PDB file of C-alpha atoms in Angstrom:
ATOM      1  CA  MET A  24     -83.867  89.968-153.548  1.00 35.00           C
ATOM      2  CA  ALA A  25     -82.617  86.365-154.031  1.00 46.00           C
ATOM      3  CA  GLY A  26     -79.047  85.898-151.830  1.00 49.00           C
ATOM      4  CA  ASP A  27     -76.868  83.355-154.277  1.00 63.00           C
ATOM      5  CA  GLY A  28     -78.529  83.154-156.633  1.00 90.00           C
ATOM      6  CA  VAL A  29     -81.414  80.901-155.455  1.00 97.00           C
ATOM      7  CA  LYS A  30     -84.639  80.474-156.737  1.00 98.00           C
ATOM      8  CA  LEU A  31     -87.154  77.808-155.785  1.00 98.00           C
ATOM      9  CA  LEU A  32     -90.348  76.307-158.753  1.00 98.00           C
ATOM     10  CA  GLY A  33     -92.386  75.740-156.275  1.00 98.00           C
ATOM     11  CA  TYR A  34     -96.603  74.764-156.157  1.00 98.00           C
ATOM     12  CA  TRP A  35     -98.487  76.514-153.312  1.00 98.00           C
ATOM     13  CA  ALA A  36    -100.460  73.465-151.810  1.00 97.00           C
ATOM     14  CA  SER A  37     -97.440  70.719-152.105  1.00 98.00           C
ATOM     15  CA  PRO A  38     -95.757  69.559-149.087  1.00 97.00           C
ATOM     16  CA  PHE A  39     -92.561  68.599-150.454  1.00 98.00           C
ATOM     17  CA  SER A  40     -92.269  72.357-151.631  1.00 98.00           C
ATOM     18  CA  LEU A  41     -93.038  73.302-148.056  1.00 98.00           C
ATOM     19  CA  ARG A  42     -90.099  71.657-146.805  1.00 98.00           C
ATOM     20  CA  VAL A  43     -87.705  73.159-148.961  1.00 98.00           C
ATOM     21  CA  LYS A  44     -90.109  76.358-148.247  1.00 98.00           C
ATOM     22  CA  TRP A  45     -89.249  75.757-144.254  1.00 98.00           C
ATOM     23  CA  ALA A  46     -85.690  74.587-145.084  1.00 98.00           C
ATOM     24  CA  LEU A  47     -84.746  77.806-146.415  1.00 98.00           C
ATOM     25  CA  LYS A  48     -86.488  80.326-143.455  1.00 98.00           C
ATOM     26  CA  LEU A  49     -84.960  77.777-140.686  1.00 98.00           C
ATOM     27  CA  LYS A  50     -81.603  78.825-142.798  1.00 97.00           C
ATOM     28  CA  GLY A  51     -82.359  81.610-143.069  1.00 97.00           C
ATOM     29  CA  VAL A  52     -81.379  81.903-146.585  1.00 97.00           C
ATOM     30  CA  GLU A  53     -82.913  84.706-148.733  1.00 96.00           C
ATOM     31  CA  TYR A  54     -84.652  83.231-151.799  1.00 97.00           C
ATOM     32  CA  GLU A  55     -86.634  84.276-155.156  1.00 97.00           C
ATOM     33  CA  TYR A  56     -90.466  82.144-155.310  1.00 98.00           C
ATOM     34  CA  GLN A  57     -91.953  81.033-158.141  1.00 98.00           C
ATOM     35  CA  GLU A  58     -95.443  79.409-158.585  1.00 98.00           C
ATOM     36  CA  GLU A  59     -95.625  76.686-160.628  1.00 98.00           C
ATOM     37  CA  ASP A  60     -99.198  75.290-162.783  1.00 97.00           C
ATOM     38  CA  LEU A  61     -98.941  72.157-162.987  1.00 96.00           C
ATOM     39  CA  LYS A  62    -101.356  71.695-165.834  1.00 95.00           C
ATOM     40  CA  ASN A  63     -98.987  74.000-168.003  1.00 97.00           C
ATOM     41  CA  LYS A  64     -95.622  74.137-165.928  1.00 97.00           C
ATOM     42  CA  SER A  65     -92.756  76.463-167.004  1.00 98.00           C
ATOM     43  CA  PRO A  66     -89.889  75.709-169.744  1.00 97.00           C
ATOM     44  CA  LEU A  67     -87.700  76.688-166.967  1.00 97.00           C
ATOM     45  CA  LEU A  68     -89.173  73.857-164.599  1.00 98.00           C
ATOM     46  CA  LEU A  69     -89.049  71.541-167.475  1.00 97.00           C
ATOM     47  CA  ARG A  70     -85.616  72.742-168.057  1.00 97.00           C
ATOM     48  CA  SER A  71     -84.235  72.195-164.458  1.00 97.00           C
ATOM     49  CA  ASN A  72     -86.014  68.651-163.363  1.00 97.00           C
ATOM     50  CA  PRO A  73     -85.968  67.339-166.765  1.00 96.00           C
ATOM     51  CA  VAL A  74     -86.061  63.920-165.241  1.00 96.00           C
ATOM     52  CA  ASN A  75     -89.550  63.783-163.453  1.00 95.00           C
ATOM     53  CA  LYS A  76     -90.319  67.494-164.580  1.00 96.00           C
ATOM     54  CA  GLN A  77     -91.635  68.225-160.939  1.00 97.00           C
ATOM     55  CA  ILE A  78     -91.432  70.439-158.576  1.00 98.00           C
ATOM     56  CA  PRO A  79     -89.648  71.707-155.800  1.00 98.00           C
ATOM     57  CA  VAL A  80     -86.249  72.707-158.402  1.00 98.00           C
ATOM     58  CA  LEU A  81     -84.198  75.155-156.523  1.00 98.00           C
ATOM     59  CA  LEU A  82     -81.559  76.638-158.479  1.00 98.00           C
ATOM     60  CA  HIS A  83     -78.384  77.797-156.734  1.00 97.00           C
ATOM     61  CA  ASN A  84     -75.395  79.617-158.866  1.00 94.00           C
ATOM     62  CA  GLY A  85     -76.874  78.489-162.290  1.00 91.00           C
ATOM     63  CA  LYS A  86     -77.306  74.259-160.614  1.00 96.00           C
ATOM     64  CA  SER A  87     -80.287  73.060-160.165  1.00 97.00           C
ATOM     65  CA  ILE A  88     -81.140  70.323-157.774  1.00 98.00           C
ATOM     66  CA  ALA A  89     -84.658  67.770-157.565  1.00 97.00           C
ATOM     67  CA  GLU A  90     -86.251  66.295-155.369  1.00 97.00           C
ATOM     68  CA  SER A  91     -87.418  67.751-151.666  1.00 98.00           C
ATOM     69  CA  LEU A  92     -85.439  65.777-149.481  1.00 98.00           C
ATOM     70  CA  ALA A  93     -81.596  66.094-152.142  1.00 98.00           C
ATOM     71  CA  ILE A  94     -82.766  70.113-151.613  1.00 98.00           C
ATOM     72  CA  ILE A  95     -82.839  70.014-147.709  1.00 98.00           C
ATOM     73  CA  GLU A  96     -79.781  67.762-148.151  1.00 98.00           C
ATOM     74  CA  TYR A  97     -77.775  70.323-149.942  1.00 98.00           C
ATOM     75  CA  ILE A  98     -79.497  73.660-148.094  1.00 98.00           C
ATOM     76  CA  ASP A  99     -78.132  71.844-145.084  1.00 98.00           C
ATOM     77  CA  ASP A 100     -74.644  71.138-147.374  1.00 97.00           C
ATOM     78  CA  VAL A 101     -74.151  74.712-148.273  1.00 97.00           C
ATOM     79  CA  TRP A 102     -75.272  76.530-145.690  1.00 97.00           C
ATOM     80  CA  LYS A 103     -73.915  75.833-142.788  1.00 95.00           C
ATOM     81  CA  GLN A 104     -75.739  77.946-139.688  1.00 95.00           C
ATOM     82  CA  ASN A 105     -78.398  76.244-138.205  1.00 95.00           C
ATOM     83  CA  PRO A 106     -77.638  72.561-138.988  1.00 97.00           C
ATOM     84  CA  LEU A 107     -81.017  70.747-139.982  1.00 98.00           C
ATOM     85  CA  LEU A 108     -79.027  67.253-139.914  1.00 97.00           C
ATOM     86  CA  PRO A 109     -76.809  66.022-136.572  1.00 95.00           C
ATOM     87  CA  GLN A 110     -72.883  65.747-136.589  1.00 94.00           C
ATOM     88  CA  ASP A 111     -73.152  62.487-135.065  1.00 96.00           C
ATOM     89  CA  PRO A 112     -73.655  59.768-138.112  1.00 97.00           C
ATOM     90  CA  TYR A 113     -75.603  57.748-135.749  1.00 96.00           C
ATOM     91  CA  GLU A 114     -78.164  59.966-135.427  1.00 95.00           C
ATOM     92  CA  ARG A 115     -77.682  61.287-139.066  1.00 96.00           C
ATOM     93  CA  ALA A 116     -78.895  57.870-140.684  1.00 97.00           C
ATOM     94  CA  LYS A 117     -81.455  58.243-137.897  1.00 96.00           C
ATOM     95  CA  ALA A 118     -82.887  61.395-139.504  1.00 97.00           C
ATOM     96  CA  ARG A 119     -82.652  59.582-143.077  1.00 97.00           C
ATOM     97  CA  PHE A 120     -84.338  56.822-141.873  1.00 98.00           C
ATOM     98  CA  TRP A 121     -87.457  58.595-140.835  1.00 98.00           C
ATOM     99  CA  ALA A 122     -87.547  60.751-143.554  1.00 98.00           C
ATOM    100  CA  LYS A 123     -87.779  58.119-145.453  1.00 98.00           C
ATOM    101  CA  PHE A 124     -89.832  56.181-143.573  1.00 98.00           C
ATOM    102  CA  VAL A 125     -92.902  59.593-144.082  1.00 98.00           C
ATOM    103  CA  ASP A 126     -92.068  59.359-147.815  1.00 97.00           C
ATOM    104  CA  GLU A 127     -92.353  55.491-148.993  1.00 97.00           C
ATOM    105  CA  LYS A 128     -94.426  54.519-145.825  1.00 97.00           C
ATOM    106  CA  CYS A 129     -97.301  57.796-144.753  1.00 96.00           C
ATOM    107  CA  MET A 130     -97.697  59.671-147.971  1.00 95.00           C
ATOM    108  CA  PRO A 131     -98.653  56.233-149.896  1.00 94.00           C
ATOM    109  CA  ALA A 132    -100.984  55.851-146.788  1.00 93.00           C
ATOM    110  CA  LEU A 133    -102.267  58.952-146.838  1.00 93.00           C
ATOM    111  CA  TRP A 134    -103.458  59.764-149.982  1.00 91.00           C
ATOM    112  CA  GLY A 135    -104.491  56.304-150.315  1.00 89.00           C
ATOM    113  CA  ILE A 136    -107.408  57.722-148.123  1.00 90.00           C
ATOM    114  CA  PHE A 137    -108.531  60.173-151.128  1.00 85.00           C
ATOM    115  CA  SER A 138    -109.338  58.177-153.160  1.00 85.00           C
ATOM    116  CA  LYS A 139    -111.385  55.657-150.758  1.00 89.00           C
ATOM    117  CA  VAL A 140    -114.920  54.895-149.828  1.00 89.00           C
ATOM    118  CA  GLY A 141    -116.589  52.739-147.211  1.00 89.00           C
ATOM    119  CA  GLU A 142    -114.785  49.697-146.388  1.00 91.00           C
ATOM    120  CA  GLU A 143    -111.686  51.034-148.439  1.00 90.00           C
ATOM    121  CA  LEU A 144    -111.549  54.189-146.681  1.00 91.00           C
ATOM    122  CA  GLU A 145    -111.187  52.976-142.881  1.00 92.00           C
ATOM    123  CA  LYS A 146    -109.208  49.985-144.115  1.00 92.00           C
ATOM    124  CA  SER A 147    -107.102  53.224-145.401  1.00 92.00           C
ATOM    125  CA  ALA A 148    -107.481  55.674-142.038  1.00 94.00           C
ATOM    126  CA  ASN A 149    -106.290  51.964-140.697  1.00 94.00           C
ATOM    127  CA  GLU A 150    -102.848  51.787-142.096  1.00 95.00           C
ATOM    128  CA  ALA A 151    -102.622  55.386-141.774  1.00 95.00           C
ATOM    129  CA  ARG A 152    -103.078  55.581-138.627  1.00 95.00           C
ATOM    130  CA  GLU A 153    -100.462  52.483-137.924  1.00 96.00           C
ATOM    131  CA  HIS A 154     -97.742  54.836-139.813  1.00 97.00           C
ATOM    132  CA  LEU A 155     -98.728  57.619-137.721  1.00 97.00           C
ATOM    133  CA  ARG A 156     -97.907  55.316-134.093  1.00 96.00           C
ATOM    134  CA  THR A 157     -94.765  54.166-136.148  1.00 97.00           C
ATOM    135  CA  LEU A 158     -93.681  57.950-136.718  1.00 97.00           C
ATOM    136  CA  GLU A 159     -94.148  58.404-133.580  1.00 97.00           C
ATOM    137  CA  SER A 160     -91.753  55.999-132.092  1.00 96.00           C
ATOM    138  CA  GLY A 161     -89.545  57.653-133.967  1.00 96.00           C
ATOM    139  CA  LEU A 162     -89.641  61.097-131.202  1.00 95.00           C
ATOM    140  CA  ASP A 163     -88.593  58.403-128.774  1.00 92.00           C
ATOM    141  CA  GLY A 164     -90.498  60.923-126.423  1.00 89.00           C
ATOM    142  CA  LYS A 165     -88.441  64.012-126.978  1.00 92.00           C
ATOM    143  CA  CYS A 166     -89.809  67.886-128.429  1.00 92.00           C
ATOM    144  CA  TYR A 167     -88.145  67.497-131.777  1.00 95.00           C
ATOM    145  CA  PHE A 168     -86.962  64.631-134.096  1.00 95.00           C
ATOM    146  CA  GLY A 169     -84.073  66.651-134.026  1.00 89.00           C
ATOM    147  CA  ASP A 170     -83.833  67.009-130.156  1.00 89.00           C
ATOM    148  CA  THR A 171     -84.687  69.755-128.675  1.00 91.00           C
ATOM    149  CA  LYS A 172     -84.235  71.982-131.762  1.00 94.00           C
ATOM    150  CA  ILE A 173     -86.503  71.510-135.373  1.00 97.00           C
ATOM    151  CA  GLY A 174     -84.006  69.018-137.719  1.00 97.00           C
ATOM    152  CA  PHE A 175     -84.047  67.557-141.077  1.00 98.00           C
ATOM    153  CA  THR A 176     -86.861  64.866-139.854  1.00 98.00           C
ATOM    154  CA  ASP A 177     -88.632  67.778-138.351  1.00 98.00           C
ATOM    155  CA  VAL A 178     -89.548  69.317-141.618  1.00 98.00           C
ATOM    156  CA  ALA A 179     -89.238  66.172-143.857  1.00 98.00           C
ATOM    157  CA  ALA A 180     -92.281  65.460-142.022  1.00 98.00           C
ATOM    158  CA  ALA A 181     -94.381  67.892-139.790  1.00 98.00           C
ATOM    159  CA  TRP A 182     -96.523  69.339-143.112  1.00 97.00           C
ATOM    160  CA  ILE A 183     -98.985  66.132-142.175  1.00 97.00           C
ATOM    161  CA  GLY A 184     -99.994  67.697-139.253  1.00 95.00           C
ATOM    162  CA  ARG A 185    -102.261  69.834-141.430  1.00 95.00           C
ATOM    163  CA  TRP A 186    -103.027  67.908-144.306  1.00 95.00           C
ATOM    164  CA  ALA A 187    -103.944  64.520-142.114  1.00 94.00           C
ATOM    165  CA  GLY A 188    -105.639  67.353-140.202  1.00 93.00           C
ATOM    166  CA  ILE A 189    -107.219  68.431-142.769  1.00 95.00           C
ATOM    167  CA  GLU A 190    -109.029  64.597-144.405  1.00 93.00           C
ATOM    168  CA  GLN A 191    -110.213  64.453-141.238  1.00 92.00           C
ATOM    169  CA  GLU A 192    -112.081  67.168-141.556  1.00 93.00           C
ATOM    170  CA  ILE A 193    -112.315  66.266-145.129  1.00 93.00           C
ATOM    171  CA  VAL A 194    -113.776  62.572-144.979  1.00 92.00           C
ATOM    172  CA  GLU A 195    -114.805  62.658-141.339  1.00 91.00           C
ATOM    173  CA  ILE A 196    -112.473  59.892-140.220  1.00 90.00           C
ATOM    174  CA  LYS A 197    -110.250  60.391-137.510  1.00 91.00           C
ATOM    175  CA  LEU A 198    -106.326  59.963-138.174  1.00 92.00           C
ATOM    176  CA  ILE A 199    -104.414  61.443-135.151  1.00 90.00           C
ATOM    177  CA  ASP A 200    -106.133  60.783-131.907  1.00 81.00           C
ATOM    178  CA  GLU A 201    -104.329  62.371-129.229  1.00 85.00           C
ATOM    179  CA  GLU A 202    -105.255  59.607-126.488  1.00 89.00           C
ATOM    180  CA  THR A 203    -103.398  56.906-128.203  1.00 88.00           C
ATOM    181  CA  MET A 204     -99.782  59.076-129.615  1.00 94.00           C
ATOM    182  CA  PRO A 205    -100.188  61.541-127.074  1.00 95.00           C
ATOM    183  CA  LEU A 206     -96.740  62.608-128.760  1.00 95.00           C
ATOM    184  CA  LEU A 207     -97.730  62.721-132.343  1.00 96.00           C
ATOM    185  CA  ALA A 208    -100.067  65.410-131.585  1.00 95.00           C
ATOM    186  CA  ALA A 209     -97.695  66.896-129.450  1.00 95.00           C
ATOM    187  CA  TRP A 210     -95.664  67.062-131.700  1.00 96.00           C
ATOM    188  CA  PHE A 211     -97.390  68.428-134.516  1.00 96.00           C
ATOM    189  CA  HIS A 212     -99.017  71.316-132.386  1.00 94.00           C
ATOM    190  CA  ASN A 213     -94.887  72.225-131.552  1.00 94.00           C
ATOM    191  CA  VAL A 214     -94.025  72.209-134.432  1.00 96.00           C
ATOM    192  CA  LEU A 215     -96.217  73.803-136.749  1.00 96.00           C
ATOM    193  CA  GLU A 216     -96.886  76.465-133.848  1.00 96.00           C
ATOM    194  CA  HIS A 217     -92.621  77.380-134.854  1.00 96.00           C
ATOM    195  CA  PRO A 218     -92.557  80.976-135.721  1.00 97.00           C
ATOM    196  CA  ASN A 219     -90.058  79.987-139.477  1.00 96.00           C
ATOM    197  CA  MET A 220     -92.871  76.775-139.337  1.00 97.00           C
ATOM    198  CA  LYS A 221     -96.259  78.899-139.541  1.00 97.00           C
ATOM    199  CA  GLU A 222     -95.131  81.772-141.409  1.00 97.00           C
ATOM    200  CA  CYS A 223     -94.554  79.621-144.485  1.00 97.00           C
ATOM    201  CA  MET A 224     -97.885  76.901-144.263  1.00 97.00           C
ATOM    202  CA  PRO A 225    -100.622  77.444-146.708  1.00 97.00           C
ATOM    203  CA  PRO A 226    -103.369  79.056-145.294  1.00 96.00           C
ATOM    204  CA  HIS A 227    -105.749  76.670-143.972  1.00 95.00           C
ATOM    205  CA  ASP A 228    -109.179  77.471-145.857  1.00 97.00           C
ATOM    206  CA  LYS A 229    -107.662  77.484-149.228  1.00 97.00           C
ATOM    207  CA  LEU A 230    -105.691  74.426-148.757  1.00 97.00           C
ATOM    208  CA  PHE A 231    -109.900  72.813-147.447  1.00 97.00           C
ATOM    209  CA  LYS A 232    -110.589  74.109-150.530  1.00 97.00           C
ATOM    210  CA  HIS A 233    -108.187  72.791-152.826  1.00 96.00           C
ATOM    211  CA  MET A 234    -107.783  69.415-150.861  1.00 95.00           C
ATOM    212  CA  LYS A 235    -112.008  69.162-150.977  1.00 94.00           C
ATOM    213  CA  ASP A 236    -111.622  69.543-154.299  1.00 94.00           C
ATOM    214  CA  LEU A 237    -109.137  66.990-155.120  1.00 92.00           C
ATOM    215  CA  ARG A 238    -111.304  64.549-153.232  1.00 91.00           C
ATOM    216  CA  LYS A 239    -114.253  65.051-156.079  1.00 90.00           C
ATOM    217  CA  THR A 240    -112.334  64.839-158.466  1.00 90.00           C
ATOM    218  CA  LEU A 241    -110.355  61.223-157.203  1.00 87.00           C
ATOM    219  CA  VAL A 242    -114.412  60.238-156.012  1.00 85.00           C
ATOM    220  CA  PRO A 243    -116.993  62.110-157.642  1.00 66.00           C
ATOM    221  CA  ALA A 244    -119.587  60.625-156.459  1.00 59.00           C
ATOM    222  CA  ASN A 245    -118.870  61.998-153.176  1.00 46.00           C
ATOM    223  CA  ASP A 246    -120.140  65.758-152.241  1.00 46.00           C
TER     224      ASP A 246
END
């Protein structure tokens, strides 16, 4: 049973839903999960997020919270154990900055790769690599963005390790280079092998098939 009337509306292949699952898992919060059909969204989802009608949505004691980063901050504020955001105001601001960087720079660049071929694909890949190198600089030599433990930025950004890895397999182009991005590659391994993070990950083969099928809808001529 979910504690404190907690319910998550999500989609299994969504990195945004995965973020929320990670935050709840790291906090030790029990919750009820409702898988959404994105082509036939439930009345509960449409009522709970009438503005953009998207997942994820967290329901808590009759109130709804939308947008994954806002949900993670809400979780961190409500359940005080195992804090995700640091106490220091400067460090909190940095964590929010890098999470926003992931959404505004890394996400569009990685998504752009999926709809491109040829020279446009290589151009998009170069842009994605540049953003990933910038993201790597935010680690500042630490094991995690949260320093010695998984924190807000780690939860916001760790999905890239799995999704970009699968993109590399599908489009046959290198995005995360262990030689040129050693800190980022090591961080992806550390954070995704953490037991709480690993437990929430969708199966690789299932996600691979989903993303390959998605690629075919975006680039019909691609085999």
